[in-house]
Amino acid sequence: MGTYFHSVTLDEEKCRGCTNCIKRCPTEAIRVRKSKARIINERCIDCGECIRVCPYHAKKAITDSFDMVNTFKYKVVIPAPSLYGQFKSVFSRNHILTALKMLGFDEVYEVAQAAEIVSKATKKFINKEGQKFPLISSACPAVVRLIQVRFPNLIDNILKFESPMEVAAKIARDKVMKKENLTKDEIGVFFITPCAAKMTSVKAPYERESSSVSGVISIKDVYLGVLNNLMRQKSCEDLIGAGYEGIRWANSGGESLALGTDSFLAVDGIHEVITILEEVENDRLEDVMFIEALACKGGCLGGPLTIENSYVAKTRLKKHIDEAKEKAIASSDHDDENDNIDWTGKVQYKPVLKLDDDIEKAIKKMEILQNIENELPGLDCGACGAPSCRALAEDIVRGNANETDCLFKLRDRVRELAIQMMELEAIMPPVMDKGSGGKGEK
Ligand code: SF4
Ligand code: SF4
């Protein structure tokens, strides 16, 4: 289902081959060869970790250009709730939404509003008899892809509901079609994203045939335009529709808090997520009903395509949450027709880490890998361009690297060659003097 795509790419000119990124990648998708990083595409889950750690800004996320907005007759913008945390607290949510709309959109629909629909459906679902616990939230596409690549046994634990972004896009499009009497293709629905993984889930969805989102624009790309509009704004429209429970989704723990149970675990940061998923795999968390796992530290507020420091953004978002509480903007009323948010597709195991499709060959290769690894120094220094000695051994087995890519092995090899040369020199016949006519010295 869907074509292959991933959003995070390398700007080769900026890369200095420093190897900072290779150890942070949760799927060992990066190698440095010939002083340049390379991403093994099928392994990348778009977690954005390498964008964060690259000191030279050589990693970037591909998102849609704003020009795409103007190719549609009617334009709708659906901002992620993390957008609200990017601007100073003096600006209300209505100010921010109006400033966003002023960039050239006809309509705004908050993704936070759709988040409340997902919360409502999840609440119902976890209370049904016979569930397999813990259920793992599907809100973060990077985590779903991580499960596909590294934790196939946990695919059944994923909560198979559409993300708030998809639900928002569908509702917004349907409403405009009815209200404006337009066809589906005349309406462009644009998601304002804090992360790269959302772009991938739109371009190459795993949970349905195609996405209801027409384009994905990063928060970074709209930030200045929104800020300019905020500065010159005289008044604002009443555009808010979401309650505090929906806005809270931008924070780690926000999705869980809306479920009305204490039996949840909220984890953020891709490496911490891996630790928790390992626990689930080892049946140590069966007493937990719901796991909210987000790839970015601090949740979506910590996304690599945001502007503001996530701690600052969290404080700012709190003000919007408190305001929504004060004004008693509770969970919005939702039409029954929006209650069906089940995935229509299936998440499948992506065996990109497998050594061979043939099980016998795979076992043989694993033995060879083990032997090569045993011969490597085990320092995981990264100087070879692979994240660990085991990863280099795997690359060698796959035919993508040589043993002498390891500096220690290269040094040993050079030493061996030097000894061999000395031995050869010792048994070499003496060099004849040109003028001696082959008679040797007197
Ligand atoms: S985005 Fe994440 S998975 Fe992809 S290469 Fe970077 S660190 Fe690895
Ligand atoms: S962190 Fe990775 S992408 Fe950035 S310069 Fe270093 S090797 Fe290149």
PDB file of N, CA and C in Angstrom, residues 294-382:
ATOM      1  N   LEU A 294       5.870   8.803  22.117  1.00  0.00           N
ATOM      2  CA  LEU A 294       6.143   9.861  21.147  1.00  0.00           C
ATOM      3  C   LEU A 294       7.643   9.943  20.873  1.00  0.00           C
ATOM      4  N   ALA A 295       7.997  10.019  19.597  1.00  0.00           N
ATOM      5  CA  ALA A 295       9.415   9.967  19.213  1.00  0.00           C
ATOM      6  C   ALA A 295      10.205  11.186  19.692  1.00  0.00           C
ATOM      7  N   CYS A 296       9.536  12.324  19.793  1.00  0.00           N
ATOM      8  CA  CYS A 296      10.276  13.548  20.145  1.00  0.00           C
ATOM      9  C   CYS A 296      10.223  13.807  21.649  1.00  0.00           C
ATOM     10  N   LYS A 297      11.315  14.294  22.192  1.00  0.00           N
ATOM     11  CA  LYS A 297      11.375  14.657  23.615  1.00  0.00           C
ATOM     12  C   LYS A 297      10.383  15.770  23.889  1.00  0.00           C
ATOM     13  N   GLY A 298       9.521  15.570  24.881  1.00  0.00           N
ATOM     14  CA  GLY A 298       8.526  16.584  25.196  1.00  0.00           C
ATOM     15  C   GLY A 298       7.282  16.458  24.323  1.00  0.00           C
ATOM     16  N   GLY A 299       7.228  15.415  23.492  1.00  0.00           N
ATOM     17  CA  GLY A 299       6.078  15.250  22.608  1.00  0.00           C
ATOM     18  C   GLY A 299       6.212  16.127  21.366  1.00  0.00           C
ATOM     19  N   CYS A 300       5.072  16.430  20.729  1.00  0.00           N
ATOM     20  CA  CYS A 300       5.121  17.176  19.455  1.00  0.00           C
ATOM     21  C   CYS A 300       5.725  18.567  19.617  1.00  0.00           C
ATOM     22  N   LEU A 301       5.673  19.106  20.834  1.00  0.00           N
ATOM     23  CA  LEU A 301       6.299  20.426  21.060  1.00  0.00           C
ATOM     24  C   LEU A 301       7.801  20.366  20.832  1.00  0.00           C
ATOM     25  N   GLY A 302       8.377  19.183  20.917  1.00  0.00           N
ATOM     26  CA  GLY A 302       9.821  19.012  20.706  1.00  0.00           C
ATOM     27  C   GLY A 302      10.142  18.569  19.289  1.00  0.00           C
ATOM     28  N   GLY A 303       9.188  18.653  18.384  1.00  0.00           N
ATOM     29  CA  GLY A 303       9.402  18.225  16.995  1.00  0.00           C
ATOM     30  C   GLY A 303      10.529  19.009  16.328  1.00  0.00           C
ATOM     31  N   PRO A 304      11.265  18.370  15.417  1.00  0.00           N
ATOM     32  CA  PRO A 304      12.416  19.034  14.792  1.00  0.00           C
ATOM     33  C   PRO A 304      12.042  20.184  13.845  1.00  0.00           C
ATOM     34  N   LEU A 305      10.758  20.320  13.509  1.00  0.00           N
ATOM     35  CA  LEU A 305      10.372  21.409  12.602  1.00  0.00           C
ATOM     36  C   LEU A 305       9.684  22.552  13.345  1.00  0.00           C
ATOM     37  N   THR A 306       9.835  22.555  14.677  1.00  0.00           N
ATOM     38  CA  THR A 306       9.292  23.673  15.462  1.00  0.00           C
ATOM     39  C   THR A 306      10.381  24.736  15.609  1.00  0.00           C
ATOM     40  N   ILE A 307       9.994  25.888  16.141  1.00  0.00           N
ATOM     41  CA  ILE A 307      10.940  26.996  16.296  1.00  0.00           C
ATOM     42  C   ILE A 307      11.371  27.112  17.751  1.00  0.00           C
ATOM     43  N   GLU A 308      10.420  27.026  18.643  1.00  0.00           N
ATOM     44  CA  GLU A 308      10.677  27.374  20.042  1.00  0.00           C
ATOM     45  C   GLU A 308      11.233  26.191  20.834  1.00  0.00           C
ATOM     46  N   ASN A 309      12.067  26.500  21.802  1.00  0.00           N
ATOM     47  CA  ASN A 309      12.545  25.498  22.753  1.00  0.00           C
ATOM     48  C   ASN A 309      11.318  24.809  23.376  1.00  0.00           C
ATOM     49  N   SER A 310      11.375  23.482  23.507  1.00  0.00           N
ATOM     50  CA  SER A 310      10.164  22.760  23.904  1.00  0.00           C
ATOM     51  C   SER A 310       9.694  23.114  25.322  1.00  0.00           C
ATOM     52  N   TYR A 311      10.634  23.494  26.194  1.00  0.00           N
ATOM     53  CA  TYR A 311      10.218  23.847  27.570  1.00  0.00           C
ATOM     54  C   TYR A 311       9.472  25.188  27.561  1.00  0.00           C
ATOM     55  N   VAL A 312       9.987  26.117  26.764  1.00  0.00           N
ATOM     56  CA  VAL A 312       9.318  27.419  26.634  1.00  0.00           C
ATOM     57  C   VAL A 312       7.938  27.206  26.006  1.00  0.00           C
ATOM     58  N   ALA A 313       7.922  26.397  24.956  1.00  0.00           N
ATOM     59  CA  ALA A 313       6.655  26.144  24.245  1.00  0.00           C
ATOM     60  C   ALA A 313       5.630  25.491  25.173  1.00  0.00           C
ATOM     61  N   LYS A 314       6.116  24.636  26.073  1.00  0.00           N
ATOM     62  CA  LYS A 314       5.214  23.948  26.997  1.00  0.00           C
ATOM     63  C   LYS A 314       4.546  24.957  27.940  1.00  0.00           C
ATOM     64  N   THR A 315       5.340  25.916  28.424  1.00  0.00           N
ATOM     65  CA  THR A 315       4.787  26.948  29.312  1.00  0.00           C
ATOM     66  C   THR A 315       3.744  27.775  28.567  1.00  0.00           C
ATOM     67  N   ARG A 316       4.061  28.105  27.323  1.00  0.00           N
ATOM     68  CA  ARG A 316       3.102  28.906  26.537  1.00  0.00           C
ATOM     69  C   ARG A 316       1.824  28.128  26.246  1.00  0.00           C
ATOM     70  N   LEU A 317       1.986  26.854  25.974  1.00  0.00           N
ATOM     71  CA  LEU A 317       0.806  26.045  25.663  1.00  0.00           C
ATOM     72  C   LEU A 317      -0.100  25.937  26.893  1.00  0.00           C
ATOM     73  N   LYS A 318       0.531  25.898  28.063  1.00  0.00           N
ATOM     74  CA  LYS A 318      -0.235  25.761  29.308  1.00  0.00           C
ATOM     75  C   LYS A 318      -1.246  26.903  29.432  1.00  0.00           C
ATOM     76  N   LYS A 319      -0.815  28.070  29.011  1.00  0.00           N
ATOM     77  CA  LYS A 319      -1.712  29.228  29.085  1.00  0.00           C
ATOM     78  C   LYS A 319      -2.958  28.988  28.205  1.00  0.00           C
ATOM     79  N   HIS A 320      -2.750  28.442  27.041  1.00  0.00           N
ATOM     80  CA  HIS A 320      -3.900  28.160  26.156  1.00  0.00           C
ATOM     81  C   HIS A 320      -4.794  27.069  26.753  1.00  0.00           C
ATOM     82  N   ILE A 321      -4.145  26.085  27.386  1.00  0.00           N
ATOM     83  CA  ILE A 321      -4.926  24.999  28.012  1.00  0.00           C
ATOM     84  C   ILE A 321      -5.771  25.589  29.152  1.00  0.00           C
ATOM     85  N   ASP A 322      -5.133  26.414  29.995  1.00  0.00           N
ATOM     86  CA  ASP A 322      -5.855  27.013  31.136  1.00  0.00           C
ATOM     87  C   ASP A 322      -6.996  27.898  30.652  1.00  0.00           C
ATOM     88  N   GLU A 323      -6.738  28.654  29.613  1.00  0.00           N
ATOM     89  CA  GLU A 323      -7.790  29.533  29.067  1.00  0.00           C
ATOM     90  C   GLU A 323      -8.985  28.728  28.582  1.00  0.00           C
ATOM     91  N   ALA A 324      -8.678  27.640  27.898  1.00  0.00           N
ATOM     92  CA  ALA A 324      -9.764  26.785  27.384  1.00  0.00           C
ATOM     93  C   ALA A 324     -10.558  26.193  28.549  1.00  0.00           C
ATOM     94  N   LYS A 325      -9.850  25.870  29.632  1.00  0.00           N
ATOM     95  CA  LYS A 325     -10.538  25.328  30.817  1.00  0.00           C
ATOM     96  C   LYS A 325     -11.448  26.388  31.426  1.00  0.00           C
ATOM     97  N   GLU A 326     -10.887  27.605  31.579  1.00  0.00           N
ATOM     98  CA  GLU A 326     -11.647  28.707  32.189  1.00  0.00           C
ATOM     99  C   GLU A 326     -12.907  29.029  31.408  1.00  0.00           C
ATOM    100  N   LYS A 327     -12.729  29.051  30.083  1.00  0.00           N
ATOM    101  CA  LYS A 327     -13.890  29.387  29.252  1.00  0.00           C
ATOM    102  C   LYS A 327     -14.803  28.188  29.076  1.00  0.00           C
ATOM    103  N   ALA A 328     -14.437  27.113  29.785  1.00  0.00           N
ATOM    104  CA  ALA A 328     -15.221  25.881  29.725  1.00  0.00           C
ATOM    105  C   ALA A 328     -15.443  25.410  28.307  1.00  0.00           C
ATOM    106  N   ILE A 329     -14.373  25.546  27.489  1.00  0.00           N
ATOM    107  CA  ILE A 329     -14.478  24.979  26.145  1.00  0.00           C
ATOM    108  C   ILE A 329     -14.172  23.501  26.308  1.00  0.00           C
ATOM    109  N   ALA A 330     -15.211  22.770  26.571  1.00  0.00           N
ATOM    110  CA  ALA A 330     -15.013  21.334  26.802  1.00  0.00           C
ATOM    111  C   ALA A 330     -14.878  20.638  25.469  1.00  0.00           C
ATOM    112  N   SER A 331     -14.720  19.353  25.524  1.00  0.00           N
ATOM    113  CA  SER A 331     -14.634  18.589  24.286  1.00  0.00           C
ATOM    114  C   SER A 331     -15.805  18.945  23.385  1.00  0.00           C
ATOM    115  N   SER A 332     -15.469  19.223  22.157  1.00  0.00           N
ATOM    116  CA  SER A 332     -16.494  19.683  21.218  1.00  0.00           C
ATOM    117  C   SER A 332     -17.520  18.585  20.948  1.00  0.00           C
ATOM    118  N   ASP A 333     -18.687  19.019  20.529  1.00  0.00           N
ATOM    119  CA  ASP A 333     -19.699  18.037  20.127  1.00  0.00           C
ATOM    120  C   ASP A 333     -19.305  17.489  18.768  1.00  0.00           C
ATOM    121  N   HIS A 334     -19.414  16.216  18.629  1.00  0.00           N
ATOM    122  CA  HIS A 334     -19.010  15.636  17.355  1.00  0.00           C
ATOM    123  C   HIS A 334     -20.174  14.882  16.739  1.00  0.00           C
ATOM    124  N   ASP A 335     -20.231  14.964  15.421  1.00  0.00           N
ATOM    125  CA  ASP A 335     -21.293  14.240  14.729  1.00  0.00           C
ATOM    126  C   ASP A 335     -20.998  12.745  14.802  1.00  0.00           C
ATOM    127  N   ASP A 336     -22.062  11.954  14.841  1.00  0.00           N
ATOM    128  CA  ASP A 336     -21.882  10.510  14.900  1.00  0.00           C
ATOM    129  C   ASP A 336     -21.149   9.991  13.675  1.00  0.00           C
ATOM    130  N   GLU A 337     -21.322  10.708  12.549  1.00  0.00           N
ATOM    131  CA  GLU A 337     -20.699  10.229  11.310  1.00  0.00           C
ATOM    132  C   GLU A 337     -19.165  10.242  11.410  1.00  0.00           C
ATOM    133  N   ASN A 338     -18.625  10.992  12.383  1.00  0.00           N
ATOM    134  CA  ASN A 338     -17.175  11.026  12.538  1.00  0.00           C
ATOM    135  C   ASN A 338     -16.669   9.980  13.516  1.00  0.00           C
ATOM    136  N   ASP A 339     -17.590   9.162  14.027  1.00  0.00           N
ATOM    137  CA  ASP A 339     -17.184   8.199  15.037  1.00  0.00           C
ATOM    138  C   ASP A 339     -16.357   7.044  14.469  1.00  0.00           C
ATOM    139  N   ASN A 340     -16.553   6.749  13.190  1.00  0.00           N
ATOM    140  CA  ASN A 340     -15.787   5.638  12.624  1.00  0.00           C
ATOM    141  C   ASN A 340     -14.436   6.130  12.126  1.00  0.00           C
ATOM    142  N   ILE A 341     -13.432   5.901  12.957  1.00  0.00           N
ATOM    143  CA  ILE A 341     -12.098   6.389  12.585  1.00  0.00           C
ATOM    144  C   ILE A 341     -11.110   5.220  12.507  1.00  0.00           C
ATOM    145  N   ASP A 342     -11.629   4.018  12.284  1.00  0.00           N
ATOM    146  CA  ASP A 342     -10.759   2.838  12.184  1.00  0.00           C
ATOM    147  C   ASP A 342      -9.883   2.916  10.936  1.00  0.00           C
ATOM    148  N   TRP A 343      -8.695   2.348  11.015  1.00  0.00           N
ATOM    149  CA  TRP A 343      -7.849   2.227   9.837  1.00  0.00           C
ATOM    150  C   TRP A 343      -8.534   1.305   8.829  1.00  0.00           C
ATOM    151  N   THR A 344      -8.337   1.605   7.571  1.00  0.00           N
ATOM    152  CA  THR A 344      -8.869   0.697   6.553  1.00  0.00           C
ATOM    153  C   THR A 344      -7.759  -0.200   6.013  1.00  0.00           C
ATOM    154  N   GLY A 345      -6.519   0.165   6.305  1.00  0.00           N
ATOM    155  CA  GLY A 345      -5.376  -0.644   5.848  1.00  0.00           C
ATOM    156  C   GLY A 345      -4.746  -1.403   7.003  1.00  0.00           C
ATOM    157  N   LYS A 346      -3.627  -2.061   6.687  1.00  0.00           N
ATOM    158  CA  LYS A 346      -2.987  -2.914   7.683  1.00  0.00           C
ATOM    159  C   LYS A 346      -1.516  -2.525   7.823  1.00  0.00           C
ATOM    160  N   VAL A 347      -1.060  -2.435   9.053  1.00  0.00           N
ATOM    161  CA  VAL A 347       0.370  -2.192   9.271  1.00  0.00           C
ATOM    162  C   VAL A 347       1.096  -3.521   9.148  1.00  0.00           C
ATOM    163  N   GLN A 348       2.143  -3.519   8.341  1.00  0.00           N
ATOM    164  CA  GLN A 348       2.849  -4.784   8.158  1.00  0.00           C
ATOM    165  C   GLN A 348       4.296  -4.709   8.611  1.00  0.00           C
ATOM    166  N   TYR A 349       4.805  -5.841   8.966  1.00  0.00           N
ATOM    167  CA  TYR A 349       6.216  -5.956   9.360  1.00  0.00           C
ATOM    168  C   TYR A 349       7.101  -5.565   8.173  1.00  0.00           C
ATOM    169  N   LYS A 350       8.100  -4.727   8.438  1.00  0.00           N
ATOM    170  CA  LYS A 350       9.052  -4.351   7.374  1.00  0.00           C
ATOM    171  C   LYS A 350      10.387  -5.010   7.713  1.00  0.00           C
ATOM    172  N   PRO A 351      10.672  -6.125   7.082  1.00  0.00           N
ATOM    173  CA  PRO A 351      11.858  -6.894   7.503  1.00  0.00           C
ATOM    174  C   PRO A 351      13.182  -6.318   6.985  1.00  0.00           C
ATOM    175  N   VAL A 352      13.387  -5.045   7.165  1.00  0.00           N
ATOM    176  CA  VAL A 352      14.599  -4.408   6.606  1.00  0.00           C
ATOM    177  C   VAL A 352      15.875  -4.788   7.354  1.00  0.00           C
ATOM    178  N   LEU A 353      15.712  -5.339   8.559  1.00  0.00           N
ATOM    179  CA  LEU A 353      16.908  -5.715   9.314  1.00  0.00           C
ATOM    180  C   LEU A 353      17.279  -7.193   9.088  1.00  0.00           C
ATOM    181  N   LYS A 354      16.429  -7.907   8.310  1.00  0.00           N
ATOM    182  CA  LYS A 354      16.684  -9.333   8.062  1.00  0.00           C
ATOM    183  C   LYS A 354      17.906  -9.509   7.155  1.00  0.00           C
ATOM    184  N   LEU A 355      18.718 -10.535   7.402  1.00  0.00           N
ATOM    185  CA  LEU A 355      19.917 -10.735   6.587  1.00  0.00           C
ATOM    186  C   LEU A 355      19.604 -11.418   5.259  1.00  0.00           C
ATOM    187  N   ASP A 356      18.562 -12.244   5.249  1.00  0.00           N
ATOM    188  CA  ASP A 356      18.188 -12.933   4.009  1.00  0.00           C
ATOM    189  C   ASP A 356      16.750 -13.428   4.125  1.00  0.00           C
ATOM    190  N   ASP A 357      16.050 -13.493   2.995  1.00  0.00           N
ATOM    191  CA  ASP A 357      14.680 -14.010   3.020  1.00  0.00           C
ATOM    192  C   ASP A 357      14.662 -15.510   3.299  1.00  0.00           C
ATOM    193  N   ASP A 358      15.691 -16.189   2.809  1.00  0.00           N
ATOM    194  CA  ASP A 358      15.814 -17.633   3.011  1.00  0.00           C
ATOM    195  C   ASP A 358      16.361 -17.868   4.424  1.00  0.00           C
ATOM    196  N   ILE A 359      15.589 -18.566   5.233  1.00  0.00           N
ATOM    197  CA  ILE A 359      15.938 -18.721   6.648  1.00  0.00           C
ATOM    198  C   ILE A 359      17.288 -19.405   6.844  1.00  0.00           C
ATOM    199  N   GLU A 360      17.563 -20.437   6.003  1.00  0.00           N
ATOM    200  CA  GLU A 360      18.852 -21.149   6.136  1.00  0.00           C
ATOM    201  C   GLU A 360      20.017 -20.223   5.828  1.00  0.00           C
ATOM    202  N   LYS A 361      19.864 -19.465   4.739  1.00  0.00           N
ATOM    203  CA  LYS A 361      20.930 -18.527   4.362  1.00  0.00           C
ATOM    204  C   LYS A 361      21.099 -17.466   5.450  1.00  0.00           C
ATOM    205  N   ALA A 362      19.962 -17.042   6.004  1.00  0.00           N
ATOM    206  CA  ALA A 362      20.014 -16.004   7.048  1.00  0.00           C
ATOM    207  C   ALA A 362      20.790 -16.507   8.265  1.00  0.00           C
ATOM    208  N   ILE A 363      20.568 -17.791   8.629  1.00  0.00           N
ATOM    209  CA  ILE A 363      21.279 -18.366   9.784  1.00  0.00           C
ATOM    210  C   ILE A 363      22.776 -18.426   9.493  1.00  0.00           C
ATOM    211  N   LYS A 364      23.108 -18.839   8.288  1.00  0.00           N
ATOM    212  CA  LYS A 364      24.530 -18.936   7.890  1.00  0.00           C
ATOM    213  C   LYS A 364      25.179 -17.547   7.960  1.00  0.00           C
ATOM    214  N   LYS A 365      24.469 -16.583   7.412  1.00  0.00           N
ATOM    215  CA  LYS A 365      25.012 -15.217   7.415  1.00  0.00           C
ATOM    216  C   LYS A 365      25.181 -14.697   8.845  1.00  0.00           C
ATOM    217  N   MET A 366      24.239 -15.081   9.694  1.00  0.00           N
ATOM    218  CA  MET A 366      24.319 -14.648  11.091  1.00  0.00           C
ATOM    219  C   MET A 366      25.568 -15.217  11.767  1.00  0.00           C
ATOM    220  N   GLU A 367      25.885 -16.478  11.433  1.00  0.00           N
ATOM    221  CA  GLU A 367      27.111 -17.097  11.987  1.00  0.00           C
ATOM    222  C   GLU A 367      28.340 -16.339  11.526  1.00  0.00           C
ATOM    223  N   ILE A 368      28.368 -16.021  10.221  1.00  0.00           N
ATOM    224  CA  ILE A 368      29.534 -15.293   9.684  1.00  0.00           C
ATOM    225  C   ILE A 368      29.633 -13.924  10.365  1.00  0.00           C
ATOM    226  N   LEU A 369      28.459 -13.273  10.496  1.00  0.00           N
ATOM    227  CA  LEU A 369      28.424 -11.948  11.145  1.00  0.00           C
ATOM    228  C   LEU A 369      29.018 -12.037  12.553  1.00  0.00           C
ATOM    229  N   GLN A 370      28.595 -13.078  13.267  1.00  0.00           N
ATOM    230  CA  GLN A 370      29.058 -13.257  14.650  1.00  0.00           C
ATOM    231  C   GLN A 370      30.576 -13.423  14.686  1.00  0.00           C
ATOM    232  N   ASN A 371      31.103 -14.238  13.746  1.00  0.00           N
ATOM    233  CA  ASN A 371      32.558 -14.459  13.704  1.00  0.00           C
ATOM    234  C   ASN A 371      33.303 -13.171  13.395  1.00  0.00           C
ATOM    235  N   ILE A 372      32.762 -12.407  12.433  1.00  0.00           N
ATOM    236  CA  ILE A 372      33.432 -11.139  12.092  1.00  0.00           C
ATOM    237  C   ILE A 372      33.398 -10.208  13.300  1.00  0.00           C
ATOM    238  N   GLU A 373      32.228 -10.148  13.935  1.00  0.00           N
ATOM    239  CA  GLU A 373      32.108  -9.254  15.095  1.00  0.00           C
ATOM    240  C   GLU A 373      33.105  -9.636  16.191  1.00  0.00           C
ATOM    241  N   ASN A 374      33.282 -10.941  16.395  1.00  0.00           N
ATOM    242  CA  ASN A 374      34.224 -11.392  17.425  1.00  0.00           C
ATOM    243  C   ASN A 374      35.649 -10.935  17.142  1.00  0.00           C
ATOM    244  N   GLU A 375      35.942 -10.758  15.859  1.00  0.00           N
ATOM    245  CA  GLU A 375      37.297 -10.348  15.485  1.00  0.00           C
ATOM    246  C   GLU A 375      37.492  -8.830  15.554  1.00  0.00           C
ATOM    247  N   LEU A 376      36.400  -8.105  15.654  1.00  0.00           N
ATOM    248  CA  LEU A 376      36.498  -6.633  15.715  1.00  0.00           C
ATOM    249  C   LEU A 376      36.767  -6.205  17.165  1.00  0.00           C
ATOM    250  N   PRO A 377      37.324  -4.997  17.355  1.00  0.00           N
ATOM    251  CA  PRO A 377      37.757  -4.638  18.717  1.00  0.00           C
ATOM    252  C   PRO A 377      36.634  -4.434  19.738  1.00  0.00           C
ATOM    253  N   GLY A 378      35.391  -4.245  19.294  1.00  0.00           N
ATOM    254  CA  GLY A 378      34.281  -4.104  20.250  1.00  0.00           C
ATOM    255  C   GLY A 378      34.230  -2.763  20.944  1.00  0.00           C
ATOM    256  N   LEU A 379      34.879  -1.777  20.360  1.00  0.00           N
ATOM    257  CA  LEU A 379      34.905  -0.445  20.997  1.00  0.00           C
ATOM    258  C   LEU A 379      33.734   0.432  20.559  1.00  0.00           C
ATOM    259  N   ASP A 380      33.065   0.047  19.487  1.00  0.00           N
ATOM    260  CA  ASP A 380      31.950   0.838  18.931  1.00  0.00           C
ATOM    261  C   ASP A 380      32.351   2.303  18.767  1.00  0.00           C
ATOM    262  N   CYS A 381      33.560   2.532  18.257  1.00  0.00           N
ATOM    263  CA  CYS A 381      34.080   3.910  18.197  1.00  0.00           C
ATOM    264  C   CYS A 381      33.449   4.730  17.071  1.00  0.00           C
ATOM    265  N   GLY A 382      32.903   4.077  16.059  1.00  0.00           N
ATOM    266  CA  GLY A 382      32.251   4.785  14.960  1.00  0.00           C
ATOM    267  C   GLY A 382      33.210   5.297  13.897  1.00  0.00           C
TER     268      GLY A 382
END
